[in-house]
Amino acid sequence: MQTKSTIDALYAQVIARNPNEPEFHAAVKEVLESLVPYLENHPEMLEARILDRLVEPERFIHFRVAWVDDHGIVRVNRGFRVQYNSALGPYKGGLRLHPSVNASIIKFLGFEQVFKNALTTLPMGGGKGGSDFDPKGKSDGEIMRFCQAFMSELYRHIGADLDVPAGDIGVGGREIGYLYGYYKKLANLHTQGVLTGKGLHFGGSLVRTQATGYGLVYFVENMAKDRGIDLAGQTAIVSGSGNVAIYAIEKLQHLGVKVVACSDSSGYIIDERGIDLDLLKDLKEVRRERIQAYTQAVPSATFFPGCAGIWTIPCTIALPCATQGELDLEAAHALMKNGVKLVAEGANMPTTLEATAYFLDHDVYFGPGKAANAGGVATSGLEMSQNSLRLSWTFDEVDRQLKAIMNSIYAAAKSAAVTYGDPDNLVLGANIAGFERVAKAMMSEGVI
Ligand code: NDP
């Protein structure tokens, strides 16, 4: 009881000190609430004020990014980097380019990243960054000039043993290439370990492109096994059609799952025969088209504008892989009514707190993003190892390590859920398992 009131008071303080940051509040609330049973057994963590320290980022950097567009007009964006927690290793986490990016989103993502990175058991702290720059409709030259302007400030704050950014929404191989090139020029150093998600010809790792989507499905395989579900022959829907969604679809298809729908921010398509992945990759990775273009090549497929309707399609597996807050309570009701059995988050916090609670209460087995989508950062960690060794491992070797890490993340989350009395609650399990690693390191490192 006393633990709960301490947590409630801390949460009230987080809201008061971080006004107008709803995404950050939601991320903190979910973690704090699920730690109560653990903290009741570990009063020393409360005494050492570990949580009070964890809700405050170690450093938050906010900077101007000025660049010139193709018409010679000066544009000004906001750049951010949160160096959230370094108890376990250098700050590590992606960069997001999307008009919705603000301090709340960067802090929520950084906070989540701390626990996710801890779950991988690799030596990585948590960070996140990005800008409200909208890459849609920009030419290659504009993307390059933006990335160079962004890096002209960021380079002072990053380093292979300090802070190692990677991609996220709007940042793929092309952007990482431009960012790395400019870092190298400014720092006058060829330190490959300063960024991950690099091209294969300059220090990138095989499997990094596929890692988050593949890792998500390796996690889902563990969930299905525990529930006695044979994945082959199941029907799935996957929201989004970006990096995470595409490679989640690919791995699901390898395992004999039929994926009937995917989306982008304009709407979703249904293809009852199963998504044609070669076509989707060509549309999204090469031609950078809107999802509706899929129906021009496959007339039997249907396009629906708007994103929410994708959750009304009958399926047994649902993988939200687009963005935060995309699966709300209404969507959870629709999925449940249509027979969903497994939901796992490829995106970061795509499921609202209400929808998550609904799944947990109604025996839909739910895989939280900080565990289920950790394959991307885990493989980034493997890229850092290869850069340090100046070696490149084969696809099979990296994929084998990725799978082993995802299996161990599932086992850690499940075991903590069992220990703390709620065996099917992987939200609780992942939060406790991740927190415990970070908190123990913070206790050992003293008050800093
Ligand atoms: P991409 O930019 O490659 O793809 C994002 C996809 O989501 C696109 O299809 C995009 O559509 C869609 N989308 C974006 N915003 C919205 C919105 N408001 N409503 C509906 N759809 C939207 O990003 P990633 O695939 O890399 O990332 C997706 C999610 O996964 C994010 O939450 C990210 O943080 C998370 N993640 C990514 C990792 C990675 O390794 N890439 C690792 C771990 C988590 P459109 O093109 O129309 O914008």
PDB file of N, CA, C and O in Angstrom, residues 206-273:
ATOM      1  N   LEU A 206      24.810  -7.317 -41.581  1.00  0.00           N
ATOM      2  CA  LEU A 206      23.735  -8.109 -42.179  1.00  0.00           C
ATOM      3  C   LEU A 206      22.644  -8.302 -41.132  1.00  0.00           C
ATOM      4  O   LEU A 206      22.929  -8.324 -39.927  1.00  0.00           O
ATOM      5  N   VAL A 207      21.406  -8.418 -41.589  1.00  0.00           N
ATOM      6  CA  VAL A 207      20.217  -8.628 -40.749  1.00  0.00           C
ATOM      7  C   VAL A 207      19.716  -7.362 -40.046  1.00  0.00           C
ATOM      8  O   VAL A 207      18.607  -7.340 -39.531  1.00  0.00           O
ATOM      9  N   ARG A 208      20.503  -6.239 -40.013  1.00  0.00           N
ATOM     10  CA  ARG A 208      19.988  -5.060 -39.298  1.00  0.00           C
ATOM     11  C   ARG A 208      18.682  -4.583 -39.934  1.00  0.00           C
ATOM     12  O   ARG A 208      17.744  -4.199 -39.242  1.00  0.00           O
ATOM     13  N   THR A 209      18.620  -4.627 -41.286  1.00  0.00           N
ATOM     14  CA  THR A 209      17.399  -4.156 -41.956  1.00  0.00           C
ATOM     15  C   THR A 209      16.195  -5.001 -41.537  1.00  0.00           C
ATOM     16  O   THR A 209      15.110  -4.482 -41.290  1.00  0.00           O
ATOM     17  N   GLN A 210      16.381  -6.298 -41.468  1.00  0.00           N
ATOM     18  CA  GLN A 210      15.273  -7.209 -41.166  1.00  0.00           C
ATOM     19  C   GLN A 210      15.006  -7.332 -39.666  1.00  0.00           C
ATOM     20  O   GLN A 210      13.976  -7.901 -39.252  1.00  0.00           O
ATOM     21  N   ALA A 211      15.946  -6.824 -38.827  1.00  0.00           N
ATOM     22  CA  ALA A 211      16.013  -7.281 -37.433  1.00  0.00           C
ATOM     23  C   ALA A 211      14.767  -7.028 -36.593  1.00  0.00           C
ATOM     24  O   ALA A 211      14.343  -7.911 -35.842  1.00  0.00           O
ATOM     25  N   THR A 212      14.172  -5.841 -36.694  1.00  0.00           N
ATOM     26  CA  THR A 212      13.042  -5.567 -35.795  1.00  0.00           C
ATOM     27  C   THR A 212      11.853  -6.438 -36.171  1.00  0.00           C
ATOM     28  O   THR A 212      11.199  -7.048 -35.312  1.00  0.00           O
ATOM     29  N   GLY A 213      11.570  -6.528 -37.476  1.00  0.00           N
ATOM     30  CA  GLY A 213      10.442  -7.344 -37.936  1.00  0.00           C
ATOM     31  C   GLY A 213      10.671  -8.832 -37.677  1.00  0.00           C
ATOM     32  O   GLY A 213       9.798  -9.529 -37.155  1.00  0.00           O
ATOM     33  N   TYR A 214      11.864  -9.316 -38.007  1.00  0.00           N
ATOM     34  CA  TYR A 214      12.165 -10.738 -37.755  1.00  0.00           C
ATOM     35  C   TYR A 214      12.122 -11.020 -36.247  1.00  0.00           C
ATOM     36  O   TYR A 214      11.549 -12.021 -35.795  1.00  0.00           O
ATOM     37  N   GLY A 215      12.745 -10.118 -35.478  1.00  0.00           N
ATOM     38  CA  GLY A 215      12.803 -10.325 -34.027  1.00  0.00           C
ATOM     39  C   GLY A 215      11.405 -10.366 -33.426  1.00  0.00           C
ATOM     40  O   GLY A 215      11.114 -11.175 -32.538  1.00  0.00           O
ATOM     41  N   LEU A 216      10.535  -9.499 -33.935  1.00  0.00           N
ATOM     42  CA  LEU A 216       9.146  -9.487 -33.460  1.00  0.00           C
ATOM     43  C   LEU A 216       8.500 -10.848 -33.677  1.00  0.00           C
ATOM     44  O   LEU A 216       7.824 -11.382 -32.788  1.00  0.00           O
ATOM     45  N   VAL A 217       8.732 -11.413 -34.833  1.00  0.00           N
ATOM     46  CA  VAL A 217       8.091 -12.703 -35.135  1.00  0.00           C
ATOM     47  C   VAL A 217       8.757 -13.834 -34.331  1.00  0.00           C
ATOM     48  O   VAL A 217       8.077 -14.773 -33.903  1.00  0.00           O
ATOM     49  N   TYR A 218      10.065 -13.728 -34.057  1.00  0.00           N
ATOM     50  CA  TYR A 218      10.686 -14.732 -33.165  1.00  0.00           C
ATOM     51  C   TYR A 218      10.036 -14.662 -31.781  1.00  0.00           C
ATOM     52  O   TYR A 218       9.813 -15.688 -31.125  1.00  0.00           O
ATOM     53  N   PHE A 219       9.730 -13.436 -31.348  1.00  0.00           N
ATOM     54  CA  PHE A 219       9.059 -13.273 -30.048  1.00  0.00           C
ATOM     55  C   PHE A 219       7.657 -13.893 -30.110  1.00  0.00           C
ATOM     56  O   PHE A 219       7.242 -14.614 -29.199  1.00  0.00           O
ATOM     57  N   VAL A 220       6.956 -13.631 -31.221  1.00  0.00           N
ATOM     58  CA  VAL A 220       5.601 -14.185 -31.394  1.00  0.00           C
ATOM     59  C   VAL A 220       5.655 -15.721 -31.420  1.00  0.00           C
ATOM     60  O   VAL A 220       4.749 -16.381 -30.895  1.00  0.00           O
ATOM     61  N   GLU A 221       6.704 -16.277 -31.994  1.00  0.00           N
ATOM     62  CA  GLU A 221       6.829 -17.750 -31.988  1.00  0.00           C
ATOM     63  C   GLU A 221       6.840 -18.292 -30.559  1.00  0.00           C
ATOM     64  O   GLU A 221       6.218 -19.310 -30.263  1.00  0.00           O
ATOM     65  N   ASN A 222       7.542 -17.581 -29.663  1.00  0.00           N
ATOM     66  CA  ASN A 222       7.573 -17.998 -28.251  1.00  0.00           C
ATOM     67  C   ASN A 222       6.185 -17.888 -27.625  1.00  0.00           C
ATOM     68  O   ASN A 222       5.763 -18.771 -26.870  1.00  0.00           O
ATOM     69  N   MET A 223       5.499 -16.779 -27.943  1.00  0.00           N
ATOM     70  CA  MET A 223       4.149 -16.589 -27.382  1.00  0.00           C
ATOM     71  C   MET A 223       3.220 -17.706 -27.860  1.00  0.00           C
ATOM     72  O   MET A 223       2.461 -18.283 -27.077  1.00  0.00           O
ATOM     73  N   ALA A 224       3.302 -18.006 -29.161  1.00  0.00           N
ATOM     74  CA  ALA A 224       2.407 -19.018 -29.741  1.00  0.00           C
ATOM     75  C   ALA A 224       2.688 -20.383 -29.121  1.00  0.00           C
ATOM     76  O   ALA A 224       1.764 -21.132 -28.785  1.00  0.00           O
ATOM     77  N   LYS A 225       3.983 -20.674 -28.935  1.00  0.00           N
ATOM     78  CA  LYS A 225       4.355 -21.977 -28.365  1.00  0.00           C
ATOM     79  C   LYS A 225       3.759 -22.127 -26.964  1.00  0.00           C
ATOM     80  O   LYS A 225       3.180 -23.162 -26.622  1.00  0.00           O
ATOM     81  N   ASP A 226       3.853 -21.074 -26.160  1.00  0.00           N
ATOM     82  CA  ASP A 226       3.319 -21.121 -24.794  1.00  0.00           C
ATOM     83  C   ASP A 226       1.807 -21.292 -24.771  1.00  0.00           C
ATOM     84  O   ASP A 226       1.258 -21.812 -23.811  1.00  0.00           O
ATOM     85  N   ARG A 227       1.151 -20.801 -25.811  1.00  0.00           N
ATOM     86  CA  ARG A 227      -0.310 -20.912 -25.873  1.00  0.00           C
ATOM     87  C   ARG A 227      -0.765 -22.130 -26.680  1.00  0.00           C
ATOM     88  O   ARG A 227      -1.957 -22.285 -26.969  1.00  0.00           O
ATOM     89  N   GLY A 228       0.187 -22.943 -27.138  1.00  0.00           N
ATOM     90  CA  GLY A 228      -0.167 -24.131 -27.914  1.00  0.00           C
ATOM     91  C   GLY A 228      -0.760 -23.802 -29.278  1.00  0.00           C
ATOM     92  O   GLY A 228      -1.570 -24.561 -29.821  1.00  0.00           O
ATOM     93  N   ILE A 229      -0.330 -22.675 -29.866  1.00  0.00           N
ATOM     94  CA  ILE A 229      -0.854 -22.272 -31.176  1.00  0.00           C
ATOM     95  C   ILE A 229       0.186 -22.603 -32.250  1.00  0.00           C
ATOM     96  O   ILE A 229       1.369 -22.229 -32.115  1.00  0.00           O
ATOM     97  N   ASP A 230      -0.244 -23.284 -33.310  1.00  0.00           N
ATOM     98  CA  ASP A 230       0.638 -23.554 -34.447  1.00  0.00           C
ATOM     99  C   ASP A 230       0.550 -22.351 -35.392  1.00  0.00           C
ATOM    100  O   ASP A 230      -0.533 -22.029 -35.882  1.00  0.00           O
ATOM    101  N   LEU A 231       1.668 -21.680 -35.631  1.00  0.00           N
ATOM    102  CA  LEU A 231       1.599 -20.451 -36.444  1.00  0.00           C
ATOM    103  C   LEU A 231       1.179 -20.730 -37.891  1.00  0.00           C
ATOM    104  O   LEU A 231       0.457 -19.930 -38.499  1.00  0.00           O
ATOM    105  N   ALA A 232       1.628 -21.837 -38.440  1.00  0.00           N
ATOM    106  CA  ALA A 232       1.302 -22.128 -39.849  1.00  0.00           C
ATOM    107  C   ALA A 232      -0.217 -22.170 -40.016  1.00  0.00           C
ATOM    108  O   ALA A 232      -0.918 -22.806 -39.216  1.00  0.00           O
ATOM    109  N   GLY A 233      -0.700 -21.456 -41.028  1.00  0.00           N
ATOM    110  CA  GLY A 233      -2.134 -21.465 -41.307  1.00  0.00           C
ATOM    111  C   GLY A 233      -2.924 -20.374 -40.584  1.00  0.00           C
ATOM    112  O   GLY A 233      -4.109 -20.169 -40.854  1.00  0.00           O
ATOM    113  N   GLN A 234      -2.267 -19.614 -39.662  1.00  0.00           N
ATOM    114  CA  GLN A 234      -2.977 -18.506 -38.996  1.00  0.00           C
ATOM    115  C   GLN A 234      -3.116 -17.325 -39.966  1.00  0.00           C
ATOM    116  O   GLN A 234      -2.383 -17.225 -40.951  1.00  0.00           O
ATOM    117  N   THR A 235      -4.047 -16.419 -39.631  1.00  0.00           N
ATOM    118  CA  THR A 235      -4.238 -15.202 -40.423  1.00  0.00           C
ATOM    119  C   THR A 235      -3.787 -14.002 -39.592  1.00  0.00           C
ATOM    120  O   THR A 235      -4.143 -13.897 -38.420  1.00  0.00           O
ATOM    121  N   ALA A 236      -3.002 -13.115 -40.226  1.00  0.00           N
ATOM    122  CA  ALA A 236      -2.471 -11.965 -39.477  1.00  0.00           C
ATOM    123  C   ALA A 236      -2.767 -10.651 -40.189  1.00  0.00           C
ATOM    124  O   ALA A 236      -2.894 -10.609 -41.417  1.00  0.00           O
ATOM    125  N   ILE A 237      -2.857  -9.578 -39.383  1.00  0.00           N
ATOM    126  CA  ILE A 237      -2.808  -8.245 -39.957  1.00  0.00           C
ATOM    127  C   ILE A 237      -1.627  -7.499 -39.328  1.00  0.00           C
ATOM    128  O   ILE A 237      -1.317  -7.689 -38.153  1.00  0.00           O
ATOM    129  N   VAL A 238      -0.986  -6.705 -40.162  1.00  0.00           N
ATOM    130  CA  VAL A 238       0.207  -5.971 -39.735  1.00  0.00           C
ATOM    131  C   VAL A 238      -0.004  -4.520 -40.148  1.00  0.00           C
ATOM    132  O   VAL A 238      -0.152  -4.243 -41.345  1.00  0.00           O
ATOM    133  N   SER A 239      -0.048  -3.603 -39.194  1.00  0.00           N
ATOM    134  CA  SER A 239      -0.216  -2.197 -39.602  1.00  0.00           C
ATOM    135  C   SER A 239       1.135  -1.606 -39.969  1.00  0.00           C
ATOM    136  O   SER A 239       2.175  -2.077 -39.510  1.00  0.00           O
ATOM    137  N   GLY A 240       1.083  -0.543 -40.800  1.00  0.00           N
ATOM    138  CA  GLY A 240       2.306   0.052 -41.314  1.00  0.00           C
ATOM    139  C   GLY A 240       2.759  -0.678 -42.564  1.00  0.00           C
ATOM    140  O   GLY A 240       2.239  -1.757 -42.915  1.00  0.00           O
ATOM    141  N   SER A 241       3.733  -0.092 -43.242  1.00  0.00           N
ATOM    142  CA  SER A 241       4.365  -0.757 -44.387  1.00  0.00           C
ATOM    143  C   SER A 241       5.781  -0.211 -44.506  1.00  0.00           C
ATOM    144  O   SER A 241       6.328  -0.050 -45.583  1.00  0.00           O
ATOM    145  N   GLY A 242       6.348   0.108 -43.330  1.00  0.00           N
ATOM    146  CA  GLY A 242       7.727   0.596 -43.271  1.00  0.00           C
ATOM    147  C   GLY A 242       8.662  -0.551 -42.932  1.00  0.00           C
ATOM    148  O   GLY A 242       8.338  -1.728 -43.126  1.00  0.00           O
ATOM    149  N   ASN A 243       9.804  -0.197 -42.397  1.00  0.00           N
ATOM    150  CA  ASN A 243      10.845  -1.198 -42.135  1.00  0.00           C
ATOM    151  C   ASN A 243      10.357  -2.331 -41.232  1.00  0.00           C
ATOM    152  O   ASN A 243      10.536  -3.509 -41.553  1.00  0.00           O
ATOM    153  N   VAL A 244       9.722  -2.004 -40.128  1.00  0.00           N
ATOM    154  CA  VAL A 244       9.317  -3.053 -39.184  1.00  0.00           C
ATOM    155  C   VAL A 244       8.236  -3.934 -39.808  1.00  0.00           C
ATOM    156  O   VAL A 244       8.309  -5.171 -39.786  1.00  0.00           O
ATOM    157  N   ALA A 245       7.217  -3.286 -40.390  1.00  0.00           N
ATOM    158  CA  ALA A 245       6.083  -4.037 -40.948  1.00  0.00           C
ATOM    159  C   ALA A 245       6.533  -4.982 -42.061  1.00  0.00           C
ATOM    160  O   ALA A 245       6.167  -6.166 -42.085  1.00  0.00           O
ATOM    161  N   ILE A 246       7.342  -4.491 -42.976  1.00  0.00           N
ATOM    162  CA  ILE A 246       7.728  -5.295 -44.147  1.00  0.00           C
ATOM    163  C   ILE A 246       8.452  -6.580 -43.726  1.00  0.00           C
ATOM    164  O   ILE A 246       8.145  -7.675 -44.215  1.00  0.00           O
ATOM    165  N   TYR A 247       9.375  -6.449 -42.748  1.00  0.00           N
ATOM    166  CA  TYR A 247      10.141  -7.649 -42.397  1.00  0.00           C
ATOM    167  C   TYR A 247       9.405  -8.542 -41.389  1.00  0.00           C
ATOM    168  O   TYR A 247       9.686  -9.742 -41.306  1.00  0.00           O
ATOM    169  N   ALA A 248       8.414  -7.968 -40.700  1.00  0.00           N
ATOM    170  CA  ALA A 248       7.528  -8.833 -39.899  1.00  0.00           C
ATOM    171  C   ALA A 248       6.678  -9.668 -40.861  1.00  0.00           C
ATOM    172  O   ALA A 248       6.526 -10.885 -40.673  1.00  0.00           O
ATOM    173  N   ILE A 249       6.168  -9.039 -41.906  1.00  0.00           N
ATOM    174  CA  ILE A 249       5.373  -9.775 -42.895  1.00  0.00           C
ATOM    175  C   ILE A 249       6.227 -10.881 -43.528  1.00  0.00           C
ATOM    176  O   ILE A 249       5.788 -12.025 -43.688  1.00  0.00           O
ATOM    177  N   GLU A 250       7.467 -10.520 -43.873  1.00  0.00           N
ATOM    178  CA  GLU A 250       8.335 -11.512 -44.537  1.00  0.00           C
ATOM    179  C   GLU A 250       8.525 -12.752 -43.657  1.00  0.00           C
ATOM    180  O   GLU A 250       8.375 -13.890 -44.112  1.00  0.00           O
ATOM    181  N   LYS A 251       8.821 -12.524 -42.373  1.00  0.00           N
ATOM    182  CA  LYS A 251       9.082 -13.681 -41.492  1.00  0.00           C
ATOM    183  C   LYS A 251       7.791 -14.452 -41.213  1.00  0.00           C
ATOM    184  O   LYS A 251       7.797 -15.688 -41.169  1.00  0.00           O
ATOM    185  N   LEU A 252       6.680 -13.739 -41.072  1.00  0.00           N
ATOM    186  CA  LEU A 252       5.395 -14.449 -40.886  1.00  0.00           C
ATOM    187  C   LEU A 252       5.139 -15.362 -42.080  1.00  0.00           C
ATOM    188  O   LEU A 252       4.731 -16.520 -41.927  1.00  0.00           O
ATOM    189  N   GLN A 253       5.388 -14.822 -43.273  1.00  0.00           N
ATOM    190  CA  GLN A 253       5.143 -15.631 -44.478  1.00  0.00           C
ATOM    191  C   GLN A 253       6.085 -16.843 -44.527  1.00  0.00           C
ATOM    192  O   GLN A 253       5.671 -17.936 -44.902  1.00  0.00           O
ATOM    193  N   HIS A 254       7.344 -16.655 -44.086  1.00  0.00           N
ATOM    194  CA  HIS A 254       8.273 -17.806 -44.022  1.00  0.00           C
ATOM    195  C   HIS A 254       7.680 -18.920 -43.163  1.00  0.00           C
ATOM    196  O   HIS A 254       7.919 -20.097 -43.390  1.00  0.00           O
ATOM    197  N   LEU A 255       6.930 -18.516 -42.134  1.00  0.00           N
ATOM    198  CA  LEU A 255       6.402 -19.499 -41.174  1.00  0.00           C
ATOM    199  C   LEU A 255       5.004 -19.990 -41.548  1.00  0.00           C
ATOM    200  O   LEU A 255       4.347 -20.658 -40.754  1.00  0.00           O
ATOM    201  N   GLY A 256       4.547 -19.601 -42.732  1.00  0.00           N
ATOM    202  CA  GLY A 256       3.261 -20.117 -43.211  1.00  0.00           C
ATOM    203  C   GLY A 256       2.041 -19.355 -42.727  1.00  0.00           C
ATOM    204  O   GLY A 256       0.912 -19.837 -42.816  1.00  0.00           O
ATOM    205  N   VAL A 257       2.255 -18.135 -42.196  1.00  0.00           N
ATOM    206  CA  VAL A 257       1.125 -17.298 -41.762  1.00  0.00           C
ATOM    207  C   VAL A 257       0.651 -16.487 -42.964  1.00  0.00           C
ATOM    208  O   VAL A 257       1.459 -15.982 -43.745  1.00  0.00           O
ATOM    209  N   LYS A 258      -0.671 -16.352 -43.091  1.00  0.00           N
ATOM    210  CA  LYS A 258      -1.208 -15.551 -44.195  1.00  0.00           C
ATOM    211  C   LYS A 258      -1.463 -14.127 -43.684  1.00  0.00           C
ATOM    212  O   LYS A 258      -2.260 -13.931 -42.767  1.00  0.00           O
ATOM    213  N   VAL A 259      -0.773 -13.161 -44.277  1.00  0.00           N
ATOM    214  CA  VAL A 259      -0.949 -11.759 -43.865  1.00  0.00           C
ATOM    215  C   VAL A 259      -1.886 -11.099 -44.869  1.00  0.00           C
ATOM    216  O   VAL A 259      -1.562 -11.013 -46.062  1.00  0.00           O
ATOM    217  N   VAL A 260      -3.049 -10.648 -44.404  1.00  0.00           N
ATOM    218  CA  VAL A 260      -4.070 -10.180 -45.350  1.00  0.00           C
ATOM    219  C   VAL A 260      -4.188  -8.663 -45.426  1.00  0.00           C
ATOM    220  O   VAL A 260      -4.908  -8.152 -46.293  1.00  0.00           O
ATOM    221  N   ALA A 261      -3.525  -7.925 -44.534  1.00  0.00           N
ATOM    222  CA  ALA A 261      -3.677  -6.462 -44.591  1.00  0.00           C
ATOM    223  C   ALA A 261      -2.445  -5.758 -44.056  1.00  0.00           C
ATOM    224  O   ALA A 261      -1.753  -6.272 -43.177  1.00  0.00           O
ATOM    225  N   CYS A 262      -2.181  -4.561 -44.601  1.00  0.00           N
ATOM    226  CA  CYS A 262      -1.162  -3.655 -44.057  1.00  0.00           C
ATOM    227  C   CYS A 262      -1.575  -2.235 -44.420  1.00  0.00           C
ATOM    228  O   CYS A 262      -2.605  -2.042 -45.088  1.00  0.00           O
ATOM    229  N   SER A 263      -0.802  -1.239 -43.980  1.00  0.00           N
ATOM    230  CA  SER A 263      -1.287   0.141 -44.104  1.00  0.00           C
ATOM    231  C   SER A 263      -0.137   1.133 -44.265  1.00  0.00           C
ATOM    232  O   SER A 263       1.036   0.778 -44.152  1.00  0.00           O
ATOM    233  N   ASP A 264      -0.482   2.408 -44.520  1.00  0.00           N
ATOM    234  CA  ASP A 264       0.429   3.522 -44.237  1.00  0.00           C
ATOM    235  C   ASP A 264      -0.437   4.624 -43.641  1.00  0.00           C
ATOM    236  O   ASP A 264      -1.599   4.366 -43.297  1.00  0.00           O
ATOM    237  N   SER A 265       0.098   5.837 -43.520  1.00  0.00           N
ATOM    238  CA  SER A 265      -0.687   6.840 -42.790  1.00  0.00           C
ATOM    239  C   SER A 265      -1.894   7.322 -43.590  1.00  0.00           C
ATOM    240  O   SER A 265      -2.731   8.046 -43.061  1.00  0.00           O
ATOM    241  N   SER A 266      -2.017   6.910 -44.862  1.00  0.00           N
ATOM    242  CA  SER A 266      -3.184   7.338 -45.644  1.00  0.00           C
ATOM    243  C   SER A 266      -4.332   6.330 -45.576  1.00  0.00           C
ATOM    244  O   SER A 266      -5.473   6.681 -45.848  1.00  0.00           O
ATOM    245  N   GLY A 267      -4.060   5.072 -45.238  1.00  0.00           N
ATOM    246  CA  GLY A 267      -5.126   4.074 -45.205  1.00  0.00           C
ATOM    247  C   GLY A 267      -4.559   2.670 -45.213  1.00  0.00           C
ATOM    248  O   GLY A 267      -3.360   2.466 -44.977  1.00  0.00           O
ATOM    249  N   TYR A 268      -5.427   1.677 -45.484  1.00  0.00           N
ATOM    250  CA  TYR A 268      -4.953   0.290 -45.459  1.00  0.00           C
ATOM    251  C   TYR A 268      -5.481  -0.478 -46.652  1.00  0.00           C
ATOM    252  O   TYR A 268      -6.477  -0.075 -47.279  1.00  0.00           O
ATOM    253  N   ILE A 269      -4.797  -1.572 -46.974  1.00  0.00           N
ATOM    254  CA  ILE A 269      -5.253  -2.427 -48.065  1.00  0.00           C
ATOM    255  C   ILE A 269      -5.531  -3.826 -47.515  1.00  0.00           C
ATOM    256  O   ILE A 269      -4.869  -4.279 -46.580  1.00  0.00           O
ATOM    257  N   ILE A 270      -6.525  -4.470 -48.122  1.00  0.00           N
ATOM    258  CA  ILE A 270      -6.796  -5.876 -47.804  1.00  0.00           C
ATOM    259  C   ILE A 270      -6.544  -6.675 -49.078  1.00  0.00           C
ATOM    260  O   ILE A 270      -7.051  -6.319 -50.150  1.00  0.00           O
ATOM    261  N   ASP A 271      -5.745  -7.729 -48.933  1.00  0.00           N
ATOM    262  CA  ASP A 271      -5.549  -8.668 -50.038  1.00  0.00           C
ATOM    263  C   ASP A 271      -5.793 -10.077 -49.468  1.00  0.00           C
ATOM    264  O   ASP A 271      -4.920 -10.635 -48.784  1.00  0.00           O
ATOM    265  N   GLU A 272      -6.965 -10.589 -49.716  1.00  0.00           N
ATOM    266  CA  GLU A 272      -7.375 -11.869 -49.110  1.00  0.00           C
ATOM    267  C   GLU A 272      -6.476 -13.029 -49.551  1.00  0.00           C
ATOM    268  O   GLU A 272      -6.399 -14.049 -48.863  1.00  0.00           O
ATOM    269  N   ARG A 273      -5.776 -12.874 -50.683  1.00  0.00           N
ATOM    270  CA  ARG A 273      -4.886 -13.958 -51.126  1.00  0.00           C
ATOM    271  C   ARG A 273      -3.590 -13.975 -50.328  1.00  0.00           C
ATOM    272  O   ARG A 273      -2.790 -14.895 -50.448  1.00  0.00           O
TER     273      ARG A 273
END
